[in-house]
Coordinates of C-alpha atoms in Angstrom, one line a residue:
Chain A
G180 CA -100.7 -0.2 -2.3
A181 CA -100.3 3.1 -4.2
V182 CA -103.5 3.2 -6.0
V183 CA -104.7 6.4 -7.7
S184 CA -108.3 6.7 -8.7
Q185 CA -109.4 8.8 -11.7
H186 CA -113.0 9.8 -11.9
P187 CA -115.0 9.9 -14.5
S188 CA -113.3 7.4 -16.8
R189 CA -115.5 8.4 -19.7
V190 CA -117.6 11.8 -20.2
I191 CA -119.3 13.3 -23.3
C192 CA -120.3 16.9 -23.0
K193 CA -121.7 19.6 -25.3
S194 CA -119.5 22.4 -26.6
G195 CA -119.3 25.3 -24.3
T196 CA -119.8 23.4 -20.9
S197 CA -117.3 22.6 -18.1
V198 CA -115.9 19.2 -17.2
K199 CA -114.3 18.4 -13.7
I200 CA -112.0 15.3 -13.5
E201 CA -110.8 14.1 -10.2
C202 CA -107.8 12.4 -9.3
R203 CA -107.3 10.8 -6.0
S204 CA -104.5 8.9 -4.2
L205 CA -106.5 6.3 -2.2
D206 CA -103.8 5.0 0.1
F207 CA -101.2 7.4 0.1
Q208 CA -100.6 11.1 0.4
A209 CA -99.2 13.0 -2.7
T210 CA -97.8 16.4 -2.5
T211 CA -97.3 16.3 -6.0
M212 CA -100.0 15.4 -8.7
F213 CA -99.6 15.6 -12.5
W214 CA -101.9 16.0 -15.5
Y215 CA -101.1 14.6 -18.7
R216 CA -103.0 14.4 -22.2
Q217 CA -102.7 11.8 -24.5
F218 CA -103.8 11.9 -28.2
P219 CA -104.7 8.7 -30.2
K220 CA -101.8 6.4 -30.6
Q221 CA -99.3 9.1 -29.2
S222 CA -97.3 9.5 -26.0
L223 CA -98.3 11.5 -23.0
M224 CA -97.8 14.9 -22.7
L225 CA -97.3 16.8 -19.3
M226 CA -99.9 19.6 -19.3
A227 CA -99.2 20.9 -15.5
T228 CA -97.7 19.8 -12.1
S229 CA -99.7 20.7 -9.2
N230 CA -98.4 20.8 -5.7
E231 CA -100.9 20.8 -2.7
G232 CA -101.9 24.1 -1.2
S233 CA -100.2 26.0 -4.3
K234 CA -101.0 27.1 -7.8
A235 CA -100.3 24.5 -10.6
T236 CA -97.2 25.0 -12.8
Y237 CA -98.3 24.7 -16.4
E238 CA -96.2 23.5 -19.1
Q239 CA -95.7 26.0 -22.3
G240 CA -98.7 26.2 -24.6
V241 CA -101.1 25.0 -22.1
E242 CA -103.7 27.4 -21.3
K243 CA -104.1 27.6 -17.3
D244 CA -107.5 29.6 -17.9
K245 CA -108.9 26.6 -20.0
F246 CA -107.4 23.9 -18.0
L247 CA -108.1 24.7 -14.2
I248 CA -106.1 22.4 -11.8
N249 CA -106.9 22.6 -8.0
H250 CA -105.0 20.7 -5.3
A251 CA -106.7 21.4 -2.2
S252 CA -105.8 18.3 -0.1
L253 CA -102.8 15.6 -0.2
T254 CA -105.2 13.1 -1.8
L255 CA -107.2 14.9 -4.3
S256 CA -106.6 17.0 -7.4
T257 CA -109.1 18.2 -10.0
L258 CA -108.6 19.1 -13.6
T259 CA -111.7 21.5 -14.9
V260 CA -111.8 21.9 -18.6
T261 CA -113.8 25.0 -19.0
S262 CA -115.9 26.1 -22.0
A263 CA -114.9 22.6 -23.6
H264 CA -114.6 22.5 -27.4
P265 CA -114.2 19.5 -29.7
E266 CA -110.5 20.1 -30.0
D267 CA -110.4 19.3 -26.2
S268 CA -111.6 15.8 -26.9
S269 CA -108.7 13.5 -25.7
F270 CA -107.8 11.0 -22.9
Y271 CA -106.6 12.8 -19.9
I272 CA -104.6 10.8 -17.3
C273 CA -103.5 12.0 -13.9
S274 CA -100.6 10.7 -11.8
A275 CA -99.4 11.3 -8.1
E276 CA -96.0 11.2 -6.7
G277 CA -95.4 9.0 -3.7
T278 CA -93.7 10.5 -0.7
S279 CA -91.5 8.6 1.7
G280 CA -92.9 7.4 4.9
R281 CA -96.5 8.1 3.7
G282 CA -97.0 5.1 1.2
G283 CA -96.3 5.0 -2.2
A284 CA -92.6 5.3 -3.0
K285 CA -90.7 8.7 -3.7
N286 CA -89.7 9.6 -7.1
I287 CA -92.4 7.2 -8.6
Q288 CA -95.4 8.4 -10.2
Y289 CA -98.6 6.2 -9.9
F290 CA -101.0 6.7 -12.6
G291 CA -104.9 6.8 -12.8
A292 CA -106.7 4.9 -15.3
G293 CA -107.5 7.9 -17.5
T294 CA -110.5 10.0 -18.5
R295 CA -111.6 10.2 -22.0
L296 CA -113.3 13.1 -22.9
S297 CA -115.4 13.7 -25.9
V298 CA -117.0 17.1 -26.7
L299 CA -119.8 17.1 -29.1
Chain B
A209 CA -83.3 19.0 -21.5
Q210 CA -84.1 15.2 -21.1
S211 CA -85.8 13.3 -24.0
V212 CA -86.4 9.8 -24.5
T213 CA -86.6 7.8 -27.8
Q214 CA -88.3 4.6 -28.6
P215 CA -87.1 3.8 -32.0
D216 CA -89.8 1.1 -32.8
I217 CA -93.3 2.2 -33.1
H218 CA -94.6 -1.3 -33.5
I219 CA -93.3 -4.8 -32.6
T220 CA -94.7 -8.1 -33.5
V221 CA -93.6 -11.3 -31.7
S222 CA -95.0 -14.7 -31.7
E223 CA -96.2 -15.9 -28.4
G224 CA -93.6 -17.7 -26.4
A225 CA -90.8 -15.9 -28.2
S226 CA -88.3 -13.4 -26.5
L227 CA -88.8 -9.7 -26.6
E228 CA -86.6 -6.7 -26.7
L229 CA -88.0 -3.2 -26.6
R230 CA -85.5 -0.4 -27.2
C231 CA -85.1 3.0 -25.4
N232 CA -82.7 5.4 -25.7
Y233 CA -82.5 8.4 -23.4
S234 CA -80.7 11.9 -23.1
Y235 CA -80.2 13.3 -19.6
G236 CA -77.3 15.4 -18.1
A237 CA -76.9 13.2 -14.9
T238 CA -77.6 10.0 -13.8
P239 CA -81.1 9.4 -14.9
Y240 CA -84.1 7.8 -13.2
L241 CA -85.5 5.3 -15.7
F242 CA -89.0 3.7 -16.1
W243 CA -90.7 1.3 -18.3
Y244 CA -94.6 1.7 -17.9
V245 CA -97.2 -0.5 -19.8
Q246 CA -100.6 0.7 -20.8
S247 CA -103.6 -1.4 -22.0
P248 CA -106.1 0.2 -24.3
G249 CA -108.2 3.0 -22.7
Q250 CA -106.3 2.5 -19.4
G251 CA -103.8 4.3 -17.3
L252 CA -100.0 3.4 -16.9
Q253 CA -98.8 0.6 -14.9
L254 CA -95.3 0.6 -13.8
L255 CA -93.3 -2.3 -14.8
L256 CA -89.7 -1.5 -13.4
K257 CA -87.4 1.3 -12.6
Y258 CA -83.9 2.2 -12.3
F259 CA -82.4 4.8 -10.0
S260 CA -79.0 3.5 -9.0
G261 CA -77.2 0.3 -8.2
D262 CA -77.4 -2.9 -10.1
T263 CA -78.0 -2.1 -13.7
L264 CA -80.0 -4.9 -14.5
V265 CA -83.6 -4.5 -13.0
Q266 CA -86.3 -7.0 -12.4
G267 CA -89.9 -5.9 -12.8
I268 CA -93.2 -7.3 -12.4
K269 CA -94.8 -9.7 -15.0
G270 CA -91.3 -11.3 -15.8
F271 CA -89.9 -8.2 -17.4
E272 CA -86.3 -6.9 -17.0
A273 CA -84.5 -4.2 -18.3
E274 CA -80.8 -3.1 -18.4
F275 CA -79.2 0.3 -18.0
K276 CA -76.2 0.9 -20.1
R277 CA -74.8 4.2 -19.5
S278 CA -72.3 3.9 -22.5
Q279 CA -75.0 3.5 -24.9
S280 CA -77.6 5.9 -23.1
S281 CA -80.1 2.8 -23.2
F282 CA -82.6 1.1 -21.1
N283 CA -83.9 -1.7 -22.9
L284 CA -87.0 -3.9 -21.7
R285 CA -86.8 -7.4 -22.3
K286 CA -88.8 -10.4 -21.6
P287 CA -87.8 -14.2 -22.3
S288 CA -91.2 -15.6 -23.3
V289 CA -94.1 -13.5 -24.2
H290 CA -97.6 -14.1 -23.5
W291 CA -100.6 -13.0 -25.4
S292 CA -101.7 -10.9 -22.6
D293 CA -98.4 -8.9 -22.9
A294 CA -99.9 -7.1 -26.0
A295 CA -100.2 -3.3 -25.1
E296 CA -98.4 -0.2 -25.7
Y297 CA -95.2 0.2 -23.6
F298 CA -93.6 3.5 -22.8
C299 CA -90.0 4.3 -21.5
A300 CA -89.7 7.5 -19.4
V301 CA -86.8 9.4 -17.8
G302 CA -87.2 11.4 -14.6
N303 CA -85.2 14.0 -13.2
N304 CA -83.4 13.3 -9.9
A305 CA -86.0 15.3 -8.1
G306 CA -88.5 13.0 -9.4
N307 CA -91.2 15.6 -10.5
M308 CA -90.4 15.7 -14.3
L309 CA -91.1 12.5 -16.4
T310 CA -90.5 12.7 -20.1
F311 CA -92.2 9.8 -21.9
G312 CA -90.9 8.4 -25.2
G313 CA -93.3 7.8 -28.1
G314 CA -94.3 4.4 -27.2
T315 CA -94.0 0.9 -28.6
R316 CA -97.1 -0.9 -29.5
L317 CA -96.5 -4.8 -29.0
M318 CA -98.7 -7.3 -31.0
V319 CA -98.4 -10.9 -29.9
K320 CA -99.1 -13.5 -32.7
P321 CA -100.6 -17.0 -31.8

């Protein structure tokens, strides 16, 4: 149980295009999802927290107009990297927090497999 | 603000040897503590967690960790390492609302035959 699917796993795009990454909780409902960015050989840095039906909360230094987050349902959150540039190339990982009574344990984040974005 | 330190960036152990990965945290209240493992190019898998109660927690894949409040530590241990344990290990501290995880820098484990 508590599986999080992230799609696509790998994307290569041209500079200036937009890329959408999906994060789905497959067998539980997640009121809160998180988006992280991981640089090579480094730890995860939280980009934003999204709650279903409301605006995402962005961490300091993260451009909300650059990284658009939508959390329209209890099982889906999307991250759109708008007008991507080579410096946006990175590994993006989402997680979903379980909710008691709906599958997935509360206070635990379940992670997707990540999306490697390469911007040419 | 909460923070996590993993002092060892790289560790190499021989297969079959014991393992201990260090983790120190800073948090104002009783923390929620986690260990995650990440294989190359993959997401994170939860190994174990501590919320309260018994300070020695058992996880998957034969791992355990011990919460020591006096040392602000949550070290991960395994009595006998397998080659498949080679990966990156992250310690994380969460606030008691469960909605803010702070990760350590990670420790890369390599296993010698």
